[in-house]
Coordinates of C-alpha atoms in Angstrom, one line a residue:
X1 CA 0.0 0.0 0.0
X2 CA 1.6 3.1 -1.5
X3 CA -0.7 5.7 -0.1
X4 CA -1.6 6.6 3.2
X5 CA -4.7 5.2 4.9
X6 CA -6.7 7.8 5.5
X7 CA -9.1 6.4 8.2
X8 CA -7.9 4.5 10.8
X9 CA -9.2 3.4 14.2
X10 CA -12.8 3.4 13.1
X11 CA -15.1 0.1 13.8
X12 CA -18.1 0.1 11.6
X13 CA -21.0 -2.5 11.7
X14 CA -21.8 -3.1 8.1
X15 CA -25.5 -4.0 7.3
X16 CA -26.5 -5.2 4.0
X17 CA -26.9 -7.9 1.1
X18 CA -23.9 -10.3 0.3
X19 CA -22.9 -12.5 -3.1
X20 CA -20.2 -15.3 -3.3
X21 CA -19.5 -13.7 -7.2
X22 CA -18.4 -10.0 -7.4
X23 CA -18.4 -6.7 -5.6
X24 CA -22.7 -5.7 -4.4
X25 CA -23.8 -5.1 -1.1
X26 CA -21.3 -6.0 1.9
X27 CA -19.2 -7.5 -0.2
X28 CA -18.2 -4.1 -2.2
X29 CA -18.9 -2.1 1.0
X30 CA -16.8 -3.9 3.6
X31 CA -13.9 -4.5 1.0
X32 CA -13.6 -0.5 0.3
X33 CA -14.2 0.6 3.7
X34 CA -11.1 -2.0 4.5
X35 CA -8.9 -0.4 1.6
X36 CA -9.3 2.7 3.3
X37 CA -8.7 1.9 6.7
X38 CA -11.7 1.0 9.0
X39 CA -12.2 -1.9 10.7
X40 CA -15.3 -3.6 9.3
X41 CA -18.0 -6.4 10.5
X42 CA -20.5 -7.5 8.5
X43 CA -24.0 -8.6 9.1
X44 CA -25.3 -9.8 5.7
X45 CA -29.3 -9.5 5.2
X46 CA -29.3 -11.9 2.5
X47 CA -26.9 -14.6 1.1
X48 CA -27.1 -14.8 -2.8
X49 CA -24.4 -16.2 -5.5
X50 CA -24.6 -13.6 -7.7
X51 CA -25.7 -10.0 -7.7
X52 CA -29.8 -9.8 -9.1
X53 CA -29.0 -8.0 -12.6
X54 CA -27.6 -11.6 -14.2
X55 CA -31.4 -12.1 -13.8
X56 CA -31.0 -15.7 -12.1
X57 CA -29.8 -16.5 -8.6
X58 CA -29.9 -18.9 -6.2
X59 CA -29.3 -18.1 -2.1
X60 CA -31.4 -17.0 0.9
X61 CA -32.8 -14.0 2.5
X62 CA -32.0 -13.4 6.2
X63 CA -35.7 -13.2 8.5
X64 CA -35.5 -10.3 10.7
X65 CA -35.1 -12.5 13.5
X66 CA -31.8 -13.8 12.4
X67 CA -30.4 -10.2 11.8
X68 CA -31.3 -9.9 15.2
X69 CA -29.7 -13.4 16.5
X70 CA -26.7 -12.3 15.0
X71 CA -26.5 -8.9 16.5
X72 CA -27.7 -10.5 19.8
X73 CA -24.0 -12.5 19.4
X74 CA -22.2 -9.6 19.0
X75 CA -24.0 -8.0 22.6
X76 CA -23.1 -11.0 24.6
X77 CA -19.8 -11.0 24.0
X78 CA -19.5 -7.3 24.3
X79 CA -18.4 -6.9 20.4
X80 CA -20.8 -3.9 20.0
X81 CA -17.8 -1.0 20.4
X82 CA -18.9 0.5 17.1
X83 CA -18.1 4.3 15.6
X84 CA -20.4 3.9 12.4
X85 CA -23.1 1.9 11.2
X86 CA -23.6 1.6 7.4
X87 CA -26.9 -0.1 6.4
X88 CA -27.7 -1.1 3.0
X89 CA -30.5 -3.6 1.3
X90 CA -32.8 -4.9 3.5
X91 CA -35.0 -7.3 2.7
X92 CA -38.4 -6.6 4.1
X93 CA -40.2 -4.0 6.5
X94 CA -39.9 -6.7 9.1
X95 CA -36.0 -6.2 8.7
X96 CA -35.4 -2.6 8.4
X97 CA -37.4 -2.6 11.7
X98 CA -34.6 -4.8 12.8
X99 CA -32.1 -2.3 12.0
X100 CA -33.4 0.1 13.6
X101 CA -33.7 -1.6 17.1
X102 CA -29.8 -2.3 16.4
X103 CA -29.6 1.3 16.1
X104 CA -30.9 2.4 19.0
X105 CA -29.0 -0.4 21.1
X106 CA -26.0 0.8 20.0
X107 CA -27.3 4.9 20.2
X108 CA -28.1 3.1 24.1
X109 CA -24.2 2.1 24.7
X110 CA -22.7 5.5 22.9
X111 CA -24.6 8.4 21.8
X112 CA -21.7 9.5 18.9
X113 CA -22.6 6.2 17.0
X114 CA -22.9 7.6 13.1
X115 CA -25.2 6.0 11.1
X116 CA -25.5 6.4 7.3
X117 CA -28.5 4.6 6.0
X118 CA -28.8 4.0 2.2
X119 CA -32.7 3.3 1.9
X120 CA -32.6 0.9 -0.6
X121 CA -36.2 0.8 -1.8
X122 CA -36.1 1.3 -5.8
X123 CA -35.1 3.1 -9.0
X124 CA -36.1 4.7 -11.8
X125 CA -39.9 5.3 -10.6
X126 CA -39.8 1.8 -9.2
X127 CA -40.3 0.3 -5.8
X128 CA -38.4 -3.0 -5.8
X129 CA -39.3 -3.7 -2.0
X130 CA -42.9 -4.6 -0.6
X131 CA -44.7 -1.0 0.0
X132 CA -44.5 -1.4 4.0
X133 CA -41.0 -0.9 3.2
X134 CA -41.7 2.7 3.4
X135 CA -43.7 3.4 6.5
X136 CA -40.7 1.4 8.0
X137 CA -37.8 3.9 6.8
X138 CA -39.8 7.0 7.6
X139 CA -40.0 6.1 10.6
X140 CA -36.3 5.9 11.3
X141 CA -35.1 8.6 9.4
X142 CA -35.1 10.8 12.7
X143 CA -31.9 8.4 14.1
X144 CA -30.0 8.5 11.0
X145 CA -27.4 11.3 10.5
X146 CA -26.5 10.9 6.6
X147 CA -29.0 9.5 4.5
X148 CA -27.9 8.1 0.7
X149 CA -30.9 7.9 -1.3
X150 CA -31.3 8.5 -4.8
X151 CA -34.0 10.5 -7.0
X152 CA -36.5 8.3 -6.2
X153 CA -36.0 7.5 -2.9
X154 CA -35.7 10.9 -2.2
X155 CA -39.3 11.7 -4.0
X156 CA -40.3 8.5 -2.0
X157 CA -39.4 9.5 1.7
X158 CA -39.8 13.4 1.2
X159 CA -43.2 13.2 -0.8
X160 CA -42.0 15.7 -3.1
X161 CA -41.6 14.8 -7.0
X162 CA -38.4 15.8 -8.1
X163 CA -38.5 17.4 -11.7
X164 CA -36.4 20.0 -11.5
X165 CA -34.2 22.5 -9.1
X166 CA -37.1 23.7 -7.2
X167 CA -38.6 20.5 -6.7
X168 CA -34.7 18.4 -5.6
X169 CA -34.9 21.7 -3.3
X170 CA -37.9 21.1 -1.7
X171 CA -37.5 17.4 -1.4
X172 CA -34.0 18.2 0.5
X173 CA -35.6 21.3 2.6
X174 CA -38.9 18.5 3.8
X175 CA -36.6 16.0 5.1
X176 CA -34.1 17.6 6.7
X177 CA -37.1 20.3 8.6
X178 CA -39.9 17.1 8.8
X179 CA -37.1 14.3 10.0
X180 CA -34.5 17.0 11.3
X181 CA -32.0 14.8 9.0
X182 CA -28.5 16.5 9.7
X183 CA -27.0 15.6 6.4
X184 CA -27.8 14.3 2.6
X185 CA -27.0 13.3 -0.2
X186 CA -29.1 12.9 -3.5
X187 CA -27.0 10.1 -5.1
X188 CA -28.2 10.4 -9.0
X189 CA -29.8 13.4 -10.7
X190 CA -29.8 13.1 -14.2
X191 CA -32.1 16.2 -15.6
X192 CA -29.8 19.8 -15.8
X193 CA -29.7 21.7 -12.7
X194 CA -29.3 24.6 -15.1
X195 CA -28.2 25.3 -18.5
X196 CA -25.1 26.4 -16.9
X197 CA -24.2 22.9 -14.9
X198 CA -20.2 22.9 -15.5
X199 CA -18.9 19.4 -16.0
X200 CA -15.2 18.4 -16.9
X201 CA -16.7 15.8 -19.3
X202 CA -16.8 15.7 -22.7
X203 CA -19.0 19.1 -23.8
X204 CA -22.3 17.7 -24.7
X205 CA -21.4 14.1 -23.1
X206 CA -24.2 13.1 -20.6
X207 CA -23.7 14.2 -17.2
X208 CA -24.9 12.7 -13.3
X209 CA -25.3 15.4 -10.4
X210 CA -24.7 14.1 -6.8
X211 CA -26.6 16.4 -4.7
X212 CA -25.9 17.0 -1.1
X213 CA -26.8 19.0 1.9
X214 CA -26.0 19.6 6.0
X215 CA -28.3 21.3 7.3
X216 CA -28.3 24.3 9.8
X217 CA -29.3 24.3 13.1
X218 CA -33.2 25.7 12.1
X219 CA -33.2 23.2 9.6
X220 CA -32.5 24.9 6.4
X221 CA -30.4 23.1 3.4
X222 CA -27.0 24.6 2.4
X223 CA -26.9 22.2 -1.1
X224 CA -24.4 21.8 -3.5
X225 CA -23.9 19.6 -6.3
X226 CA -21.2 17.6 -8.1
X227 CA -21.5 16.9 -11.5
X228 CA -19.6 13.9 -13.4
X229 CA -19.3 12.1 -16.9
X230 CA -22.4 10.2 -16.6
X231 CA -20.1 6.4 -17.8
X232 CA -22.8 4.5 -20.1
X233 CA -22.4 1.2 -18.6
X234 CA -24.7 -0.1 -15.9
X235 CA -22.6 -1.5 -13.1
X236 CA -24.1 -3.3 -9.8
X237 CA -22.5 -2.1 -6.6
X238 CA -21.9 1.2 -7.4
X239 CA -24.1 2.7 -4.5
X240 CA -22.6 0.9 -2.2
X241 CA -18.8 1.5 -3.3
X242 CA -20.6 5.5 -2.8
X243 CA -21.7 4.5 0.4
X244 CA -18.2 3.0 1.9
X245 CA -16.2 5.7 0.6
X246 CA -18.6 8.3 1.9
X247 CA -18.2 6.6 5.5
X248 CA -14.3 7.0 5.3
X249 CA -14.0 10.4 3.4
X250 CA -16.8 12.1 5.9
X251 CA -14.7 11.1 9.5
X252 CA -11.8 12.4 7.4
X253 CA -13.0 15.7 6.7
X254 CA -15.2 15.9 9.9
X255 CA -12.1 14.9 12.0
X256 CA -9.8 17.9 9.8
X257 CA -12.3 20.0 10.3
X258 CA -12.3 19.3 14.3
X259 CA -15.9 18.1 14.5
X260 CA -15.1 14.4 15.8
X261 CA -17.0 15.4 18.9
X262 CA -19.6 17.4 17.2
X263 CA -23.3 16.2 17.6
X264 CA -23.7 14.3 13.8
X265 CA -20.5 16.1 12.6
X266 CA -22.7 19.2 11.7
X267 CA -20.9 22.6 10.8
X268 CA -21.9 25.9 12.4
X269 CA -23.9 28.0 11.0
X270 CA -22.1 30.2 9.5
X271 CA -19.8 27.5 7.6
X272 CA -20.4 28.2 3.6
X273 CA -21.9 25.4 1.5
X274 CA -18.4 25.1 -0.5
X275 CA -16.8 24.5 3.2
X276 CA -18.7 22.1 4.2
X277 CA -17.0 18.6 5.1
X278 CA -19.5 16.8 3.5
X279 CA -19.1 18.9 0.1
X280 CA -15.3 18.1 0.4
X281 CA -15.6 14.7 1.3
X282 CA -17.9 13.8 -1.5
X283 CA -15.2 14.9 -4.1
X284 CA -13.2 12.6 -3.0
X285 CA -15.5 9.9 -3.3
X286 CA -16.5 10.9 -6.8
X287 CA -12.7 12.0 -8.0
X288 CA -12.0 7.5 -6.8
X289 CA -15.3 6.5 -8.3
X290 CA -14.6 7.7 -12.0
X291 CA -11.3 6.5 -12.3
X292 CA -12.4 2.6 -11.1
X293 CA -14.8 2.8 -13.2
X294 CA -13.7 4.1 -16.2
X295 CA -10.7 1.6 -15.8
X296 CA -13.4 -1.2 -15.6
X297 CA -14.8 -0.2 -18.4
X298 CA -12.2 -0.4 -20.6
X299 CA -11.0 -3.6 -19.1
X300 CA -15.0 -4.5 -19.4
X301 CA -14.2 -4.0 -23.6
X302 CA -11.4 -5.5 -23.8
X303 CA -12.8 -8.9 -21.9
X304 CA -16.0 -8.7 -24.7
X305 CA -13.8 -8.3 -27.5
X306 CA -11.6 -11.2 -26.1
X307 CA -14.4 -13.3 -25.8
X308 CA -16.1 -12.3 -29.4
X309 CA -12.9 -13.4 -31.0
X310 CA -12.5 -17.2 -28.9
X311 CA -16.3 -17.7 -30.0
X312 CA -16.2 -20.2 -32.3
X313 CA -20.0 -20.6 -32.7
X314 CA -23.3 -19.3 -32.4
X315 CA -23.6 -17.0 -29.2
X316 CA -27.1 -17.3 -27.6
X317 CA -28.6 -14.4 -26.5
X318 CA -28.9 -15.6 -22.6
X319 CA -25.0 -16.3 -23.1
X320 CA -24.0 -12.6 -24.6
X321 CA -26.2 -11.1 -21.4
X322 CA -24.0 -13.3 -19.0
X323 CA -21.0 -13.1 -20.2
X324 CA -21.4 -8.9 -20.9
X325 CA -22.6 -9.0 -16.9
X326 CA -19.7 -10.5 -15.7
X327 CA -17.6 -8.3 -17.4
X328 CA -19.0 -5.2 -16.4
X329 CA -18.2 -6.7 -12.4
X330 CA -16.4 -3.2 -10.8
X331 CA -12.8 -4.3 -10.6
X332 CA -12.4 -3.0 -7.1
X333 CA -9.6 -5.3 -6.2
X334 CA -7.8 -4.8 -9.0
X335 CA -7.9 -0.5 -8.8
X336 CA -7.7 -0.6 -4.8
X337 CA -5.2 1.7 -5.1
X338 CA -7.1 4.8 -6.6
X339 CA -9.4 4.3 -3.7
X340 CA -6.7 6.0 -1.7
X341 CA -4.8 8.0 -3.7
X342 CA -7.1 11.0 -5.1
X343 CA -7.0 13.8 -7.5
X344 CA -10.0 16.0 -7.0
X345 CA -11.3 16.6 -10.6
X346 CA -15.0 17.1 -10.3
X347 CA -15.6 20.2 -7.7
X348 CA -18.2 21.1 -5.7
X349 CA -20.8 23.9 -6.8
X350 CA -23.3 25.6 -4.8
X351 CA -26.7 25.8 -5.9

């Protein structure tokens, strides 16, 4: 390891999916939060070979009782000394309700316990989780101090469709003054913020705005935005290789900027947008992001082309979608390194 870890001495209890074959889920998260430092355990919610989008899996789902069996391991052999906890896909009300008893056992033990939830309900106007999903994150949005979700599950959880500026800004403004939220981050916006969005892409290439906010102390946003080459491949994982980076790059920049003890790591006031830890941490995570993926896919092109050439027969449609989906795996092991060494290239902008 060439570069520096930048997080050390940080325990996080990792709670999410987890496949034998490539990076999703835990098995992206822990990885990356390891690369950078922390100290990672990982509760899995559901045991699968493969990551869903090869459209065929076998494996199991954890019940919400076994999340909690597991945890209830951890408290007897007091293994609950925790700094973060980074919860991703759940598979059912039932178990997001589990989470959030876990939560408030360990906000019990030590009130500075961070906890960044990525509410993993759906995409692209889509709920892919049962609709008493829902109810069940709302209702633990007030113990979370980062929350990770997308467009979607931003419309979802704020009530507010998201169209444009305005509408992101109300969406932001409802759940940090209805949830008192302290900090978050819209994780794909795809429509212009304005005709003037800057982007070190490509002029006229398509473009994807992460949107974030920390809100101050009456509850009003101070957003900015990142814009980046919007890559057209669809890779699985890649919200939660956001997720683990954000954990390490926050308690970087919250610990520079001397808020370690600070109530959720929440700036002052009078701290600028621009300022913000959160804004400077998430150019880090976007500035490691881009470069592993971009280096998949071109290793992604080269593995199809490879493959096109050894095919000496007929190639099934079923086998072209496999063999394209294994390809486009995120090479995370491979590019480890650009996880800690970054060049900022895509700055935050306040809107």
């Amino acid at each position: 390891m060439s570069a520096q870890l930048p997080v050390l001495d940080t325990k996080v209890l990792a709670i999410a999916s987890h496949v034998v074959y490539g990076y999703v889920g835990n098995t992206m998260a822990t990885f990356v939060m390891q690369a950078l430092g922390c100290e990672v355990s990982a509760l899995n919610t559901v045991h699968f070979s493969n990551h869903t989008g090869y459209k065929q899996v076998k494996g199991t789902k954890a019940t919400a009782q076994e999340i909690l069996d597991i945890y209830r391991g951890l408290q007897q052999s007091n293994l609950t000394d925790f700094d973060f906890l980074l919860s991703g896909y759940a598979p059912g009300a039932e178990a997001v309700n589990a989470i959030g008893s876990i939560v408030k056992d360990l906000r019990s033990r030590s009130e500075s316990l961070f906890w960044v939830m990525d509410p993993v309900m759906g995409d692209n106007g889509q709920l892919y989780v049962n609709q008493d999903v829902v109810p069940a994150y709302k209702s633990l949005l007030f113990y979370a101090d980062l929350i990770l979700p997308n467009q979607f599950e931003a419309e979802t959880l704020s009530g507010a469709s998201i169209s444009d500026l305005p509408s992101l800004k109300t969406a932001i403004s409802t759940l940090h003054r209805t949830y008192h939220v302290p900090h978050i981050i819209v994780t794909s916006v795809r429509f212009p913020l304005d005709p003037s969005a800057s982007s070190t892409g490509t002029p006229g290439s398509p473009t994807l705005s992460i949107v974030g906010s920390t809100a101050r102390s009456d509850h009003t946003p101070r957003l900015f935005r990142i814009t980046v080459s919007d890559i057209d491949v669809f890779f699985s994982g890649t919200g939660d290789m956001f997720a683990a980076l954000t954990v390490a790059r926050f308690r970087e920049a919250a610990a520079t900027a001397g808020l370690s003890a600070t109530k959720s790591w929440v700036s002052g006031d009078s701290v600028e947008p621009l300022d913000l830890p959160l804004a400077r941490a998430i150019e880090k995570v976007c500035a490691s992001m881009q470069v592993v993926l971009e280096k998949t896919k071109r290793d992604m092109e080269k593995e199809l082309e490879e493959a096109k050439r050894n095919d000496r027969g007929e190639v099934d449609e079923k086998k072209s979608y496999l063999l394209k989906t294994k390809a486009s795996e995120v090479r995370i092991v491979k590019y480890q390194e650009d996880l800690r060494k970054v060049e900022v290239v895509y700055k935050a902008e306040e809107i």
